[in-house]
PDB file of C-alpha atoms in Angstrom:
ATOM      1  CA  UNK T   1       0.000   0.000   0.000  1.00 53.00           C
ATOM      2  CA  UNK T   2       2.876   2.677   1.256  1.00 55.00           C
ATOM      3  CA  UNK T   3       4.368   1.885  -2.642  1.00 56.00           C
ATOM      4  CA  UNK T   4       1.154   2.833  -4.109  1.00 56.00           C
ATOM      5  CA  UNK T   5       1.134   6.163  -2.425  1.00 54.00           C
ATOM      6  CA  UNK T   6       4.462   6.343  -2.879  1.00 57.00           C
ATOM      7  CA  UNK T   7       4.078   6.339  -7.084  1.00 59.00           C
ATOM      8  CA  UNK T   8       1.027   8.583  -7.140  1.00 69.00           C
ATOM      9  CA  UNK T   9       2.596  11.444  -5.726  1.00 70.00           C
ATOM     10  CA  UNK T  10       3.357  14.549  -7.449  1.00 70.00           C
ATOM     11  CA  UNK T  11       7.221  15.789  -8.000  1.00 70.00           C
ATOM     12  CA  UNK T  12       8.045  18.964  -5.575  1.00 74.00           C
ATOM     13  CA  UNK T  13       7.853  22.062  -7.633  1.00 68.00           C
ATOM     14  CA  UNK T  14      11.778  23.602  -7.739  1.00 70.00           C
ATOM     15  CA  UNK T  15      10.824  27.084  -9.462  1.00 67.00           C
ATOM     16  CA  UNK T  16       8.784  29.787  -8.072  1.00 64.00           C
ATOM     17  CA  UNK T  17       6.182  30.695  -9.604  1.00 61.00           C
ATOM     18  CA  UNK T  18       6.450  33.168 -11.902  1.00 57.00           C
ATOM     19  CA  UNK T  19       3.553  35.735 -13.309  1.00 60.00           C
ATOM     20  CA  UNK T  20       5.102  37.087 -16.496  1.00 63.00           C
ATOM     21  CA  UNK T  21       5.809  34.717 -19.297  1.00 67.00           C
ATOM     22  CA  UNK T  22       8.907  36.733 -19.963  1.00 66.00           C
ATOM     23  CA  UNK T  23      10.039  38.585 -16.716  1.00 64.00           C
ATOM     24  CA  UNK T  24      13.381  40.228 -19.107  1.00 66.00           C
ATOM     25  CA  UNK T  25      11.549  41.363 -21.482  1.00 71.00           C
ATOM     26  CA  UNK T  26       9.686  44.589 -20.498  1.00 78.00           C
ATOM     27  CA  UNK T  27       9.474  47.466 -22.492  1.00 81.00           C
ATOM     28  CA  UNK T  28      10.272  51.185 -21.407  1.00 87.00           C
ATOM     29  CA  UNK T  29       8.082  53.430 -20.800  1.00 90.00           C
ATOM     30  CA  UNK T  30       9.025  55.319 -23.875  1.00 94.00           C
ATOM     31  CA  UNK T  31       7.961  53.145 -26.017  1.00 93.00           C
ATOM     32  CA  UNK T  32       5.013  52.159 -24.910  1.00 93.00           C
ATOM     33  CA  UNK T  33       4.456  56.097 -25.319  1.00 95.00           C
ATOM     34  CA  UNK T  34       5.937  55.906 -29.163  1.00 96.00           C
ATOM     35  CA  UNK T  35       3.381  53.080 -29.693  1.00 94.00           C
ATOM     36  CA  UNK T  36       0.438  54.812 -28.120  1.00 95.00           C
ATOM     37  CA  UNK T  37       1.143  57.788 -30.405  1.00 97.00           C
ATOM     38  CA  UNK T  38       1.389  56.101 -33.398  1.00 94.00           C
ATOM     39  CA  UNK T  39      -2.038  53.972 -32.914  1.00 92.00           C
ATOM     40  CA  UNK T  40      -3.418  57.527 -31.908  1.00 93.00           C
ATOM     41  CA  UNK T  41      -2.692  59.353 -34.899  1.00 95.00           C
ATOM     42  CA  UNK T  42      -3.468  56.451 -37.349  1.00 92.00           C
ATOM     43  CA  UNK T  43      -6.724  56.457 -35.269  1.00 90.00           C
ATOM     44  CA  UNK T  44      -7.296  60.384 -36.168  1.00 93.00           C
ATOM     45  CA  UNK T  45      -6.393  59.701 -40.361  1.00 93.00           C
ATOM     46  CA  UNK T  46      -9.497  56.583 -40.079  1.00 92.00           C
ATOM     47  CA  UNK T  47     -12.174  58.197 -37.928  1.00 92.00           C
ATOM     48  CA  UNK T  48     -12.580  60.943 -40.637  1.00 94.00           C
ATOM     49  CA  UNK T  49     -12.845  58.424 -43.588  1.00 93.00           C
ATOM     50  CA  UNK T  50     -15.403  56.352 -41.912  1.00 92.00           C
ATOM     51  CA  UNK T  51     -17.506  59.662 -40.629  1.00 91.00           C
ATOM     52  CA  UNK T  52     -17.717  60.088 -44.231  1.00 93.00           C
ATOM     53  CA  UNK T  53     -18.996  56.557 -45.665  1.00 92.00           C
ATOM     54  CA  UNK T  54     -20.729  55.771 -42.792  1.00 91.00           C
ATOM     55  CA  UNK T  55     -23.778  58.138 -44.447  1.00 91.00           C
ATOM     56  CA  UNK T  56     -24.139  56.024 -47.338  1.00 92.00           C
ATOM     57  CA  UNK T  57     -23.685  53.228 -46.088  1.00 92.00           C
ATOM     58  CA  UNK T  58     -25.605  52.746 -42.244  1.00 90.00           C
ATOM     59  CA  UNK T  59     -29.090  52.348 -43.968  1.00 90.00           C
ATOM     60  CA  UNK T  60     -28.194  48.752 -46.323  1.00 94.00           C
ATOM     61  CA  UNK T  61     -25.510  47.596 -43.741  1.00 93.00           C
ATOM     62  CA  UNK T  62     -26.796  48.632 -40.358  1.00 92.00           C
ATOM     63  CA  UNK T  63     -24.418  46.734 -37.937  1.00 91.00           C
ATOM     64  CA  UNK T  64     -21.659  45.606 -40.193  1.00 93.00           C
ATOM     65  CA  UNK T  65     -18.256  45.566 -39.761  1.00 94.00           C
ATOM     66  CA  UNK T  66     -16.133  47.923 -42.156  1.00 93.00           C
ATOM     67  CA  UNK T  67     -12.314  47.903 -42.528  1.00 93.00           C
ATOM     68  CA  UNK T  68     -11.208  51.275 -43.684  1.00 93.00           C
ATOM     69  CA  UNK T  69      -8.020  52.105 -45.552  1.00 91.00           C
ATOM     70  CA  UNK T  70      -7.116  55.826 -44.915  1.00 91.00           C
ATOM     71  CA  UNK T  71      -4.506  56.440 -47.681  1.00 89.00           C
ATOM     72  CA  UNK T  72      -6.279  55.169 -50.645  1.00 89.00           C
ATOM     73  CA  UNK T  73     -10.190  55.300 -48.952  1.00 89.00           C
ATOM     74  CA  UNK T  74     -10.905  51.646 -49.519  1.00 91.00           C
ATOM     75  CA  UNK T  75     -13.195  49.943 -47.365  1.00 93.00           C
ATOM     76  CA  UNK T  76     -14.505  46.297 -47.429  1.00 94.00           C
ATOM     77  CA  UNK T  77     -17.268  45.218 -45.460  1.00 95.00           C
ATOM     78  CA  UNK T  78     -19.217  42.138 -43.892  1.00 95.00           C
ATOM     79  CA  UNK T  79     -21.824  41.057 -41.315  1.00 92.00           C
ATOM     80  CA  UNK T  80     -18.891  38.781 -39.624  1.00 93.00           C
ATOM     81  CA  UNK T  81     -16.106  40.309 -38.208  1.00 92.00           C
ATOM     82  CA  UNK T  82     -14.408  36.923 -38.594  1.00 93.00           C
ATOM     83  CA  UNK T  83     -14.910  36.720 -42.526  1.00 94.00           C
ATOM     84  CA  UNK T  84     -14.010  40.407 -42.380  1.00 94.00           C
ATOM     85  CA  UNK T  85     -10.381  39.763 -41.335  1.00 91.00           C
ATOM     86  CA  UNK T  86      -9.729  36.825 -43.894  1.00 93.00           C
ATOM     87  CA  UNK T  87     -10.808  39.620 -46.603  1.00 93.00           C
ATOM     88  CA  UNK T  88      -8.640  41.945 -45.495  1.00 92.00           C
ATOM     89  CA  UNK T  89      -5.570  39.465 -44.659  1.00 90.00           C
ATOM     90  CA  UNK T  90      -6.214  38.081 -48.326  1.00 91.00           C
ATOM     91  CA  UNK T  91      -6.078  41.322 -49.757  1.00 89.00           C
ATOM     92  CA  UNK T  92      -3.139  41.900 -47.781  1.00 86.00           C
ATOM     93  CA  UNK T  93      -0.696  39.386 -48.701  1.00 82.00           C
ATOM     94  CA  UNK T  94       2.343  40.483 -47.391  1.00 84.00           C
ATOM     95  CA  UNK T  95       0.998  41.265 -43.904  1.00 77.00           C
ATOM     96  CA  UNK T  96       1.079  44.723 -43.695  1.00 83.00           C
ATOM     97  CA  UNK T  97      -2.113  45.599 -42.783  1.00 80.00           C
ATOM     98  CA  UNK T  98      -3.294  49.053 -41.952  1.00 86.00           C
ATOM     99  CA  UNK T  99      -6.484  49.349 -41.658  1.00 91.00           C
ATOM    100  CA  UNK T 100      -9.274  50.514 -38.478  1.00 91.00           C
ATOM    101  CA  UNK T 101     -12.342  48.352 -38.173  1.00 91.00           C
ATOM    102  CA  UNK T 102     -15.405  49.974 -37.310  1.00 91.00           C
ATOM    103  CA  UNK T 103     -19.124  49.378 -37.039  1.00 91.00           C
ATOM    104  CA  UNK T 104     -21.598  50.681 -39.502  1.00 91.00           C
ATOM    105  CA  UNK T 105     -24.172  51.687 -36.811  1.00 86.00           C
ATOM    106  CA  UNK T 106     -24.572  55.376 -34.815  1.00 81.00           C
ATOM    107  CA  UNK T 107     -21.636  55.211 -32.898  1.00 74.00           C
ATOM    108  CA  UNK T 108     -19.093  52.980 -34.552  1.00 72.00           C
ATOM    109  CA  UNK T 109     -18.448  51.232 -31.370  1.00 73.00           C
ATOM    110  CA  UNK T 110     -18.398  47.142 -31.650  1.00 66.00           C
ATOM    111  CA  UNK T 111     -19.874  45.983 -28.765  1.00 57.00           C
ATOM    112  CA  UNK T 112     -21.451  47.289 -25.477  1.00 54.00           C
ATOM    113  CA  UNK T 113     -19.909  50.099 -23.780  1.00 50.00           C
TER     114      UNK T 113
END
């Protein structure tokens, strides 16, 4: 019986236990400010695109998702946001993809707030 018990139980843990996957690897605060900055003002060259298709467009697809493009104006759109991304990331090949998803609805917003 003491053999039984003794092959059942569990090896003794010899790390701590850790809560970041990678405790090295933490950016500065710098760049975390670069990065915020740079989603910001991408953020302010899409909102004004998709103030000004969301007009003609809210009435045939209320509560689809659009992906705008704000250098060239593009948009694609469709009722899944899932099927939405495999457009885009199709039409973007090489995986540089710049482009703000939005809602066609009164605020924009996906979700609840």
């Amino acid at each position: 019986m003491d053999r039984e018990k003794e092959a059942i139980a569990l090896p003794k843990r010899t790390q701590k236990f850790r809560t970041r996957l990678f405790p090295g690897k933490t950016l500065p605060a710098e760049e975390i400010a670069r990065r915020k900055a740079i989603k910001a003002e991408f953020s302010a060259r899409c909102r004004p695109v998709f103030e000004k298709l969301r007009p003609q467009l809210i009435d045939k697809y209320y509560n689809h998702f659009i992906a705008v493009d704000p250098e060239s104006e593009e948009y694609m759109i469709d009722s899944s946001l899932e099927n939405l991304i495999q457009k885009v990331r199709s039409y973007y090949p090489d995986g540089t993809v710049k482009v703000a998803i939005y809602r066609l609805n009164e605020t924009g917003a996906c979700g609840r707030i």
